[in-house]
Coordinates of C-alpha atoms in Angstrom, one line a residue:
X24 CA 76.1 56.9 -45.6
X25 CA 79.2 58.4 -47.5
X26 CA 81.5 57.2 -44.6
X27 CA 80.0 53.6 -43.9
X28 CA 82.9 52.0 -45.4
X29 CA 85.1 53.4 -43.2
X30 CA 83.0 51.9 -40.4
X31 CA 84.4 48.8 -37.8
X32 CA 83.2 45.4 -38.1
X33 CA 83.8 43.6 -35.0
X34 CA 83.3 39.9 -35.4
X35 CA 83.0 36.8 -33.4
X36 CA 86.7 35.6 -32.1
X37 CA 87.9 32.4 -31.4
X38 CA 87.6 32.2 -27.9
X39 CA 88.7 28.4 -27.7
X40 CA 91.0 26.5 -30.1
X41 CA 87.9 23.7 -30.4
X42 CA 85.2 26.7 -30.8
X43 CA 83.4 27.3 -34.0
X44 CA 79.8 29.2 -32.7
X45 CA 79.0 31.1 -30.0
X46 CA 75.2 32.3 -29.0
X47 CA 74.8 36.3 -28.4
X48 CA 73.3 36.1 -25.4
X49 CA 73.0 39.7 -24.5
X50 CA 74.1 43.2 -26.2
X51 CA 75.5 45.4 -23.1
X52 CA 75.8 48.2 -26.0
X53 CA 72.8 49.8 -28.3
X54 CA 73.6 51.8 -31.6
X55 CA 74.8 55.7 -30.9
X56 CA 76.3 54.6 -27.4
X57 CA 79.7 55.6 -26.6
X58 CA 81.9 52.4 -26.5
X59 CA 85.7 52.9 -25.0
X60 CA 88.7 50.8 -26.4
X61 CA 88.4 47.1 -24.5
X62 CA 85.0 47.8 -22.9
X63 CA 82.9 44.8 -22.9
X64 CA 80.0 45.6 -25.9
X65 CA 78.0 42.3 -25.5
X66 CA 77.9 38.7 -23.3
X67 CA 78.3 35.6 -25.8
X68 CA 77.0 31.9 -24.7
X69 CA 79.1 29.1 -25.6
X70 CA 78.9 24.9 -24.5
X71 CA 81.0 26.4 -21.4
X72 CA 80.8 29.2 -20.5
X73 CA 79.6 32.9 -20.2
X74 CA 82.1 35.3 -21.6
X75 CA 82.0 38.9 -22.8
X76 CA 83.3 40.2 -25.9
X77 CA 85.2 44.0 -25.6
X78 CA 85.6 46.5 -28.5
X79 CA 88.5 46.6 -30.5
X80 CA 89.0 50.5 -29.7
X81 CA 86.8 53.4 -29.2
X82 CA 83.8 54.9 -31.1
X83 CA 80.1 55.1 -31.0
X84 CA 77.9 52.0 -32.0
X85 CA 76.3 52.0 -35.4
X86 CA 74.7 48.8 -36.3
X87 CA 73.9 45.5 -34.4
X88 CA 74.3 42.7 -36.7
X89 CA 73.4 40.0 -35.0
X90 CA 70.4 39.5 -32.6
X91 CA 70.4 38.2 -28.7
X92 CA 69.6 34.7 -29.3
X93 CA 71.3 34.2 -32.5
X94 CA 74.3 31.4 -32.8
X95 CA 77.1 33.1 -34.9
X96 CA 80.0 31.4 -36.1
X97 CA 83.4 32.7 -35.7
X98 CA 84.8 35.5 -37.8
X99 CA 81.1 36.3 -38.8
X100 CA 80.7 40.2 -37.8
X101 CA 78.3 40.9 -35.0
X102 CA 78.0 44.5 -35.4
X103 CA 79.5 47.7 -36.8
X104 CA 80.9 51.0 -35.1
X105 CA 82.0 54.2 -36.4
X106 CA 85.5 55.6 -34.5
X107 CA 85.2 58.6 -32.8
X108 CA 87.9 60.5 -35.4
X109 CA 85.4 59.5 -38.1
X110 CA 82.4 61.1 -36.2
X111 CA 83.8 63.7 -35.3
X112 CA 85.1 64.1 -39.2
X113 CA 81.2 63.8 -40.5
X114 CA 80.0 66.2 -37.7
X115 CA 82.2 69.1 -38.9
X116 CA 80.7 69.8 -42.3
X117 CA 77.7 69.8 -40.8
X118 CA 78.3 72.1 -38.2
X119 CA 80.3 74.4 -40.5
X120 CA 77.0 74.2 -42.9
X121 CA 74.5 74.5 -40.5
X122 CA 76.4 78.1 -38.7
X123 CA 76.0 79.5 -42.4
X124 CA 73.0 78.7 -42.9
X125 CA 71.7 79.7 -39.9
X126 CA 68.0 78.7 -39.1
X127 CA 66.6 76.6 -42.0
X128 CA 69.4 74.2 -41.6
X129 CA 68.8 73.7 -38.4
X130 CA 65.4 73.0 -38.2
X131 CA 66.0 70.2 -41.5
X132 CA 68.7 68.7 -39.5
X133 CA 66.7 68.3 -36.2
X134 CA 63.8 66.8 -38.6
X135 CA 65.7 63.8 -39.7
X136 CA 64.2 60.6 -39.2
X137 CA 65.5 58.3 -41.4
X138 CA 66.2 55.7 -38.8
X139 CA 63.5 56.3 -36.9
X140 CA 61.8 53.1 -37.6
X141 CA 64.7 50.9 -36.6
X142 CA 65.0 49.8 -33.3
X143 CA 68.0 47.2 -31.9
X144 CA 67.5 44.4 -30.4
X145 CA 68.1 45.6 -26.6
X146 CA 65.9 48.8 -27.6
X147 CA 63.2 46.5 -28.2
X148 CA 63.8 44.3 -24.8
X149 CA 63.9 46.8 -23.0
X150 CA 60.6 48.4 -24.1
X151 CA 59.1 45.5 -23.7
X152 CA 60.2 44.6 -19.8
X153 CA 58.9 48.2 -19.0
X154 CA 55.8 48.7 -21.3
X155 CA 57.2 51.4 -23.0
X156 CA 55.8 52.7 -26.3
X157 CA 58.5 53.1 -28.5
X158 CA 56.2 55.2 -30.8
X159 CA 55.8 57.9 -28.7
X160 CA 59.8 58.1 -27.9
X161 CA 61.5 61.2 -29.9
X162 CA 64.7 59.4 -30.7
X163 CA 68.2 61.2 -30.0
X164 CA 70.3 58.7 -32.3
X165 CA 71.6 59.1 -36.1
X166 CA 68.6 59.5 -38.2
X167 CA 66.4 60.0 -34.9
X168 CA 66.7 56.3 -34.5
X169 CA 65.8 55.6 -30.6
X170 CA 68.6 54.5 -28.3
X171 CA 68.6 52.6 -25.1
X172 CA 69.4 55.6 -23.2
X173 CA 66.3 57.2 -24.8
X174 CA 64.1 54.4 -22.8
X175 CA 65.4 54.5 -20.3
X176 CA 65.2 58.1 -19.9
X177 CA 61.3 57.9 -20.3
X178 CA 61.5 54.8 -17.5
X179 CA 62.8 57.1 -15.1
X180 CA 60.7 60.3 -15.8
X181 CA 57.9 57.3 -15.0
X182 CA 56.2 57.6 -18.6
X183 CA 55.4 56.0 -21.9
X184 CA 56.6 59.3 -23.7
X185 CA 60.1 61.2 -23.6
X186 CA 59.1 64.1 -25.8
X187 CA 55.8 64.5 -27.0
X188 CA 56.5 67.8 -29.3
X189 CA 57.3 66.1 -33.1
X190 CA 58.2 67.3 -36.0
X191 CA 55.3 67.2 -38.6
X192 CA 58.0 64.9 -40.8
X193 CA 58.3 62.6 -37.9
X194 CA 54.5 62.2 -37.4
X195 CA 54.5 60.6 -41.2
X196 CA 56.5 58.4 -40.7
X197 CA 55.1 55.1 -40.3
X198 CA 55.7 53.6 -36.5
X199 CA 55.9 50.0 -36.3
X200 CA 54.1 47.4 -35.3
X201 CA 53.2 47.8 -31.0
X202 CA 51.0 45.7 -30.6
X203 CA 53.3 43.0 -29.1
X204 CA 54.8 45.4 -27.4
X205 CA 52.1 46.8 -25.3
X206 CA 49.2 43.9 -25.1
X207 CA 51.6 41.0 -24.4
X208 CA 53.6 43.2 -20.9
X209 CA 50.3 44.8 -19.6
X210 CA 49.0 41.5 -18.0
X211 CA 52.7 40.8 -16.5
X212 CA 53.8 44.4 -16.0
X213 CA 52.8 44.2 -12.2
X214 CA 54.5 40.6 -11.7
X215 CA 57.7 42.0 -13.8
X216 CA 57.8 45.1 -11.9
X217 CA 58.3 43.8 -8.3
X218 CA 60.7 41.0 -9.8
X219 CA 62.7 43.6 -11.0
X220 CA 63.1 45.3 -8.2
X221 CA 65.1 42.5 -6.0
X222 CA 68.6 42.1 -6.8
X223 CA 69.6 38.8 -6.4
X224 CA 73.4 38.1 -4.5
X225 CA 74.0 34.8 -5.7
X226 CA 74.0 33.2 -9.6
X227 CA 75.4 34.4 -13.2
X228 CA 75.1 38.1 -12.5
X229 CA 75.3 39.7 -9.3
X230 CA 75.5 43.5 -10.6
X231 CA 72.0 42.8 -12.1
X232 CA 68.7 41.7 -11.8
X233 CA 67.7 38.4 -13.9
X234 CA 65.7 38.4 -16.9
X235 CA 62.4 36.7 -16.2
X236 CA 62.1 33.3 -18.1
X237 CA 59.6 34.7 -21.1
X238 CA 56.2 33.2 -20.4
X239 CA 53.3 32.4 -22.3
X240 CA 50.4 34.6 -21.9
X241 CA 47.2 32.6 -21.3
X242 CA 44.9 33.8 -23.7
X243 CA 40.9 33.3 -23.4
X244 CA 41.2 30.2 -25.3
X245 CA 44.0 28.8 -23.5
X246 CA 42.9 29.6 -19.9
X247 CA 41.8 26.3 -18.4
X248 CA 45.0 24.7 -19.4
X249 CA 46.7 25.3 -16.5
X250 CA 50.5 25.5 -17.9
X251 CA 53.0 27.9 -18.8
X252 CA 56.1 27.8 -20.8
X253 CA 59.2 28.9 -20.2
X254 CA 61.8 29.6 -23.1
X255 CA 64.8 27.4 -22.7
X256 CA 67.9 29.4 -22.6
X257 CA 71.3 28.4 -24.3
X258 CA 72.9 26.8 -21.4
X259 CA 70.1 25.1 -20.4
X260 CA 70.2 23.6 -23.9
X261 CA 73.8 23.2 -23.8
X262 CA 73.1 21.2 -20.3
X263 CA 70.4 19.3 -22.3
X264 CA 72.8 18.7 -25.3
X265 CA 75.6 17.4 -23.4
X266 CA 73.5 15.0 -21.1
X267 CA 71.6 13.5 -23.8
X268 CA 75.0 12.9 -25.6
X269 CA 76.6 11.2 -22.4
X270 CA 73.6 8.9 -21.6
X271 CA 73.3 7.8 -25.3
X272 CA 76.7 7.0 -26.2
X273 CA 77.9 6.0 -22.9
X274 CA 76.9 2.6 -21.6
X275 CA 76.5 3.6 -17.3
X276 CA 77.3 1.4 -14.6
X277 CA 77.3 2.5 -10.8
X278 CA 78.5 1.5 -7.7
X279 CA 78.9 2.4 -4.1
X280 CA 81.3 2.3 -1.2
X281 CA 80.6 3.7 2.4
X282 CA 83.5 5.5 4.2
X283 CA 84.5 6.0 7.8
X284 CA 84.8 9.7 7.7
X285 CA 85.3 10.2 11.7
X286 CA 89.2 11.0 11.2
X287 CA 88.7 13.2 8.6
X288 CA 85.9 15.5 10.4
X289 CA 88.4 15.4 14.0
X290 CA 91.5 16.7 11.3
X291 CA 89.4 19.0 9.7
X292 CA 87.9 20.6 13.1
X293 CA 91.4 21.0 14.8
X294 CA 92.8 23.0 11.2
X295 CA 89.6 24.9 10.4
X296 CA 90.0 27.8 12.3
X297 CA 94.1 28.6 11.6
X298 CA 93.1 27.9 8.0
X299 CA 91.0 30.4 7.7
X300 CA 92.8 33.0 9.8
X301 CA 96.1 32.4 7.6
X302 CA 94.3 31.9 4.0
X303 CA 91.1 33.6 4.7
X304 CA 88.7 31.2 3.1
X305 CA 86.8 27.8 4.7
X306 CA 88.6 24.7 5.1
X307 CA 86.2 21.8 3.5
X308 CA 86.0 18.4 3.2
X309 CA 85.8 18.4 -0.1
X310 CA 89.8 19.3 -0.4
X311 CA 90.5 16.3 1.8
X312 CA 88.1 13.9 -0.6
X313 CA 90.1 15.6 -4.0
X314 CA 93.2 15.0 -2.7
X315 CA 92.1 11.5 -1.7
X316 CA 90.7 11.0 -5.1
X317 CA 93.8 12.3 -7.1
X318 CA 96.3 9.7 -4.9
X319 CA 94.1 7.1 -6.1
X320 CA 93.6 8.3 -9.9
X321 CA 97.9 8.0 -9.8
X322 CA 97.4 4.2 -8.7
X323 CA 94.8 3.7 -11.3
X324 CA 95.6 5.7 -14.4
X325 CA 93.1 4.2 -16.5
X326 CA 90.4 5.7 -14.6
X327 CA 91.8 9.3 -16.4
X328 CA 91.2 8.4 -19.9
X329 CA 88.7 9.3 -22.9
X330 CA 87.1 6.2 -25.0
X331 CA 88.5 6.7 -29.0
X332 CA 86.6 4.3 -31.0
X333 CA 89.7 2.0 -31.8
X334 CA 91.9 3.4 -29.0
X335 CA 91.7 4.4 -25.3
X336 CA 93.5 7.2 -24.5
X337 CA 94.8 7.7 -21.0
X338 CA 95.8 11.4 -19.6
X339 CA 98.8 11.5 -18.0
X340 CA 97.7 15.1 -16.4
X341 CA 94.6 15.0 -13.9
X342 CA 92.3 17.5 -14.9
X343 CA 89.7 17.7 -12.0
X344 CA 86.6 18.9 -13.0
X345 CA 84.3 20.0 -10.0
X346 CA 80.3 20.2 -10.2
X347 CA 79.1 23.5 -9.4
X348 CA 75.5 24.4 -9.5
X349 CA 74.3 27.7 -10.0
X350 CA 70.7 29.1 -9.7
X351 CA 70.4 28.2 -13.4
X352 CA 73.0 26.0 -14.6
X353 CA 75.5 23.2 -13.9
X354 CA 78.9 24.5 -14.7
X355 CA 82.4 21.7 -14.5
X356 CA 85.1 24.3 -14.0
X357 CA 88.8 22.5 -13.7
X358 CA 91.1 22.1 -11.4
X359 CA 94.5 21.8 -14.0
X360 CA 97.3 19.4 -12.5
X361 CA 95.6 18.4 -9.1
X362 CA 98.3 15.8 -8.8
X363 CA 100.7 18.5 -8.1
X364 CA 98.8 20.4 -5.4
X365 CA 98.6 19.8 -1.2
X366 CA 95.7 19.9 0.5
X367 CA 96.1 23.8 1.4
X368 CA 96.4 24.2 -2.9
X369 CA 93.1 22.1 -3.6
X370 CA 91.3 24.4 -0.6
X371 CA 92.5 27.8 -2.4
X372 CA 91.8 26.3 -6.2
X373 CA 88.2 24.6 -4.8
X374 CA 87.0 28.4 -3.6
X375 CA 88.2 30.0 -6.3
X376 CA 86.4 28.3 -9.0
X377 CA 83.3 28.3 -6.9
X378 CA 83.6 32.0 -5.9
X379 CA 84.2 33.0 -10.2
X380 CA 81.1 30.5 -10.7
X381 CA 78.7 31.8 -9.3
X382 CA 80.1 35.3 -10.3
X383 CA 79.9 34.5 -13.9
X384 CA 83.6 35.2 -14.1
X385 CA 84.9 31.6 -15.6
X386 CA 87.1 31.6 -18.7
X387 CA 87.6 29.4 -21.0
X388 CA 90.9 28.2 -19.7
X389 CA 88.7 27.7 -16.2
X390 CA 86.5 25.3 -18.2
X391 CA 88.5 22.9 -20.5
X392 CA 90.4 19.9 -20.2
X393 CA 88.9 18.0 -17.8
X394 CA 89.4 14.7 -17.2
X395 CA 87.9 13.4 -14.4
X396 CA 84.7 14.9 -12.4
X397 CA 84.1 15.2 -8.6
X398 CA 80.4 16.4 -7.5
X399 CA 80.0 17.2 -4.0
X400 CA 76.4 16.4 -3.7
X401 CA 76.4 16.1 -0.1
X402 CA 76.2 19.9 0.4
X403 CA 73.1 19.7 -0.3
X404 CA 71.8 16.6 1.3
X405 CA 71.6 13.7 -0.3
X406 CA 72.8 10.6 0.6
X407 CA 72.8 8.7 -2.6
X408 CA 73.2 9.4 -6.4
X409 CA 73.6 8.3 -9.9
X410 CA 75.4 11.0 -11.7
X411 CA 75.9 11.3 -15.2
X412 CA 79.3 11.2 -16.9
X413 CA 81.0 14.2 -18.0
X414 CA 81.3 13.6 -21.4
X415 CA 84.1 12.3 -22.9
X416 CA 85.6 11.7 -19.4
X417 CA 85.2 7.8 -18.3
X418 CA 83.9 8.4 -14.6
X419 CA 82.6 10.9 -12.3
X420 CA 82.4 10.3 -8.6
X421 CA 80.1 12.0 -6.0
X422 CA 80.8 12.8 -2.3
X423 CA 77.8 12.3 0.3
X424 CA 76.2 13.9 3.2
X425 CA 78.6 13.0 6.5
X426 CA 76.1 11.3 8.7
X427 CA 76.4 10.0 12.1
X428 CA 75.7 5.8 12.4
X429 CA 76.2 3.0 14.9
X430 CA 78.6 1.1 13.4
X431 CA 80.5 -2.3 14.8
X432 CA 83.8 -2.5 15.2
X433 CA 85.5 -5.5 16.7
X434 CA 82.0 -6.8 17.7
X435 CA 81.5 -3.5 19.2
X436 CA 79.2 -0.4 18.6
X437 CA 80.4 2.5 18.0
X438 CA 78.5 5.9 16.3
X439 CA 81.1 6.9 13.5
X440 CA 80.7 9.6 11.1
X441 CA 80.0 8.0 8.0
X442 CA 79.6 9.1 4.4
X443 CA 78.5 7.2 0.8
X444 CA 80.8 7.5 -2.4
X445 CA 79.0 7.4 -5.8
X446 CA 81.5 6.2 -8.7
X447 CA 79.5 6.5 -12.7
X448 CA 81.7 4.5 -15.0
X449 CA 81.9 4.0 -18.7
X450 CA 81.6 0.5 -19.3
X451 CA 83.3 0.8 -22.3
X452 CA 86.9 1.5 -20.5
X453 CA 86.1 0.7 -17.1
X454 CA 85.0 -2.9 -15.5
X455 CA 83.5 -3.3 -11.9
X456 CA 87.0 -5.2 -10.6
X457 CA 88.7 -2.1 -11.7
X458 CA 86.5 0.5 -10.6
X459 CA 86.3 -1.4 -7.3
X460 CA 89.6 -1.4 -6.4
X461 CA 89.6 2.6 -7.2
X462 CA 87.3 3.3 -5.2
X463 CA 88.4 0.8 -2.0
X464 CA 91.7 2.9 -2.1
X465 CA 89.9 6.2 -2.4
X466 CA 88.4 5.0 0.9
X467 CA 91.8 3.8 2.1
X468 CA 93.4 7.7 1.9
X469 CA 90.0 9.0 3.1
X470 CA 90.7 6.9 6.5
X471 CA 94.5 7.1 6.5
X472 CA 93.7 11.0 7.8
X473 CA 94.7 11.8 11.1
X474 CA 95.5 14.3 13.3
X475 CA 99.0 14.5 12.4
X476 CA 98.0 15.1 8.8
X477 CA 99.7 18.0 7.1
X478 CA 98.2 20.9 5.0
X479 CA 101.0 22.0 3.4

């Protein structure tokens, strides 16, 4: 095209000082779609985090550069669009050409398919999820080139064809290869279908449904193996990356430390309720244990600090990184400066970062500069566990499920509200007199808590 130069390349920012790739993990916008200034035009993975990347200004999508799936370093161009003062430039002569000419030109403009053999990325995803037949799809893009708007117009009219009157030029052309397309999704379509239809509330997305995991399709040679396979996305493989790195490099130890929690649960049951009608979120535990944690992190400094080969370098800021698990994923968003937040501050920061979490709304900024990991593993049960370290960070410590025990005290029994503490060191930086002591006055704040313990 005479204008193509004049087209814009958006490319792949720098969406963290440390960042050098980022993995396209979906395109929210197919080529001839209108695209406003700052609307998001595609959702990019990185080691992190989810984040979507907006358009520079307005204009119509040309060209997608770079496929879903593909890692792209930064400043490489991910796809091209064509502003809406340059369409509407190119459009003019042709209009002005085509009202003298009359009918002829008409007819040779409505018969061009030069792009009609390309399809995007998202076109093709999308005909696949719904079995559609992209050869049988009269495209309403440049060149007749099918857009995502033309699928889904033929998913709604409940067909495999939007228009089945073509051009004699059109019929010549040569359709591509649908095979894959339709042989592969006919022996899921009625599995796909119902999955589709159910919206989950919880997870990455809520506005959406999830993509199904993609799944082998047992063939006749393949059906007494009893298996399928499911694609491994790129935060799984992030979560696989970092994990293997941790456990490799990092030489574990673990230890243990019961703690009376009976105080804690009396505090915490008097202040629920005002809490909530004053802040409007729940009053947990968990911003009791933090605070605890942080008190004793200031005593022991050298449990926030990062191994360095010849050097060991402590953090004077405490980064708290919490565990949050998704339906999918295990994301550490950070809780900067706990040390100089109350109890009411942790509460408020704690349900924030888990609300954006599992509403796929954590930035960057959300999800750096850790230094020190809490997982609260007893919301969902357990009792005892042997996390792994948050690499670089030199420990992580777990909080266990409150359970009720007879315990003696002064030679006497008494049922108590008890709960284990999990503490993962690097035994690089960290010894078990040191660690110990940590964790004996994290349990020494934990039981300090009374009913005359203040929130703010």
């Amino acid at each position: 095209m005479a204008d193509r130069d004049q087209w814009i390349e958006i490319t792949m920012p720098q969406l963290a000082e440390s960042l050098v790739s980022a993995t396209i993990g979906k395109w929210l916008k197919a080529p001839g779609d209108a695209v406003d200034a700052y609307e998001p035009i595609c959702e990019v993975i990185t080691d992190k985090v989810v984040a979507e990347i907006p358009a520079t200004e307005s204009g119509i999508m040309q060209e997608l550069i770079a496929n879903e799936g593909e890692t792209v370093e930064v400043g490489a161009v991910i796809c091209r669009m064509k502003s809406h003062e340059l369409a509407a430039v190119s459009q003019a002569p042709a209009s002005s050409s085509t009202a003298n000419a009359g009918e002829p030109m008409s007819a040779s403009l409505s018969q061009d398919t030069s792009m009609r053999g390309r399809f995007s990325p998202a076109v093709q995803k999308l005909a696949q999820e719904h079995g559609i037949d992209l050869g049988q799809l009269q495209g309403t893009g440049l060149g007749g080139r099918i857009t995502r708007k033309d699928v889904l117009q033929s998913i709604e009219q409940g067909g495999t064809s939007a228009a089945p009157v073509r051009s004699e030029q059109s019929r010549s052309v040569p359709r591509p290869a649908e095979s894959n397309i339709q042989q592969s999704q006919q022996a899921v379509q009625s599995t796909s279908s119902a999955a589709m239809s159910q919206v989950r509330n919880s997870g990455i997305h809520l506005s959406e449904t999830p993509r199904l995991p993609k799944i082998e399709i047992e063939s006749e040679a393949h059906t007494a193996r009893g298996e399928y396979l499911i694609d491994v996305t790129p935060i799984r493989n992030s979560i696989a990356r970092n994990m293997r790195q941790s456990v490799s490099e990092i030489p574990h130890a673990w230890t243990t430390i019961e703690v009376d929690v009976t105080n804690l649960v009396q505090l915490r049951n008097k202040l629920k309720d005002e809490f909530k009608r004053k802040e409007g979120i729940n009053l947990t535990y968990l911003a009791f244990v933090v605070k605890a944690i942080v008190n004793a992190i200031k005593d022991y400094p050298i449990m926030n600090s990062v191994w360095a080969v010849d050097k060991i370098i402590v953090k004077r800021d405490i980064n708290l990184s919490l565990a949050v698990g998704t339906e999918d994923s295990v994301l550490t968003p950070v809780i900067h400066k706990a040390d100089q937040k109350n109890i009411a501050g942790l509460a408020r920061e704690i349900e924030d970062l888990a609300r954006k979490t599992r509403e796929g709304k954590l930035t960057l900024n959300d999800m750096t500069g850790g230094t020190f990991t809490v997982n609260n593993t007893g919301s969902f049960g357990s009792i005892l566990s042997y996390p792994i370290i948050n690499y670089p960070q030199a420990a992580i410590v777990t909080f266990e499920s409150i359970v009720k025990k007879p315990v003696v005290i002064d030679d006497m029994i008494a049922v108590r509200s008890m709960a284990n503490m999990c503490l993962s060191l690097d035994h690089r930086i960290l010894d078990g007199v040191i660690c110990g002591r940590f964790l004996q006055r994290v349990k020494e704040n934990i039981e300090s808590y009374n009913l005359e313990t203040k929130l703010y």
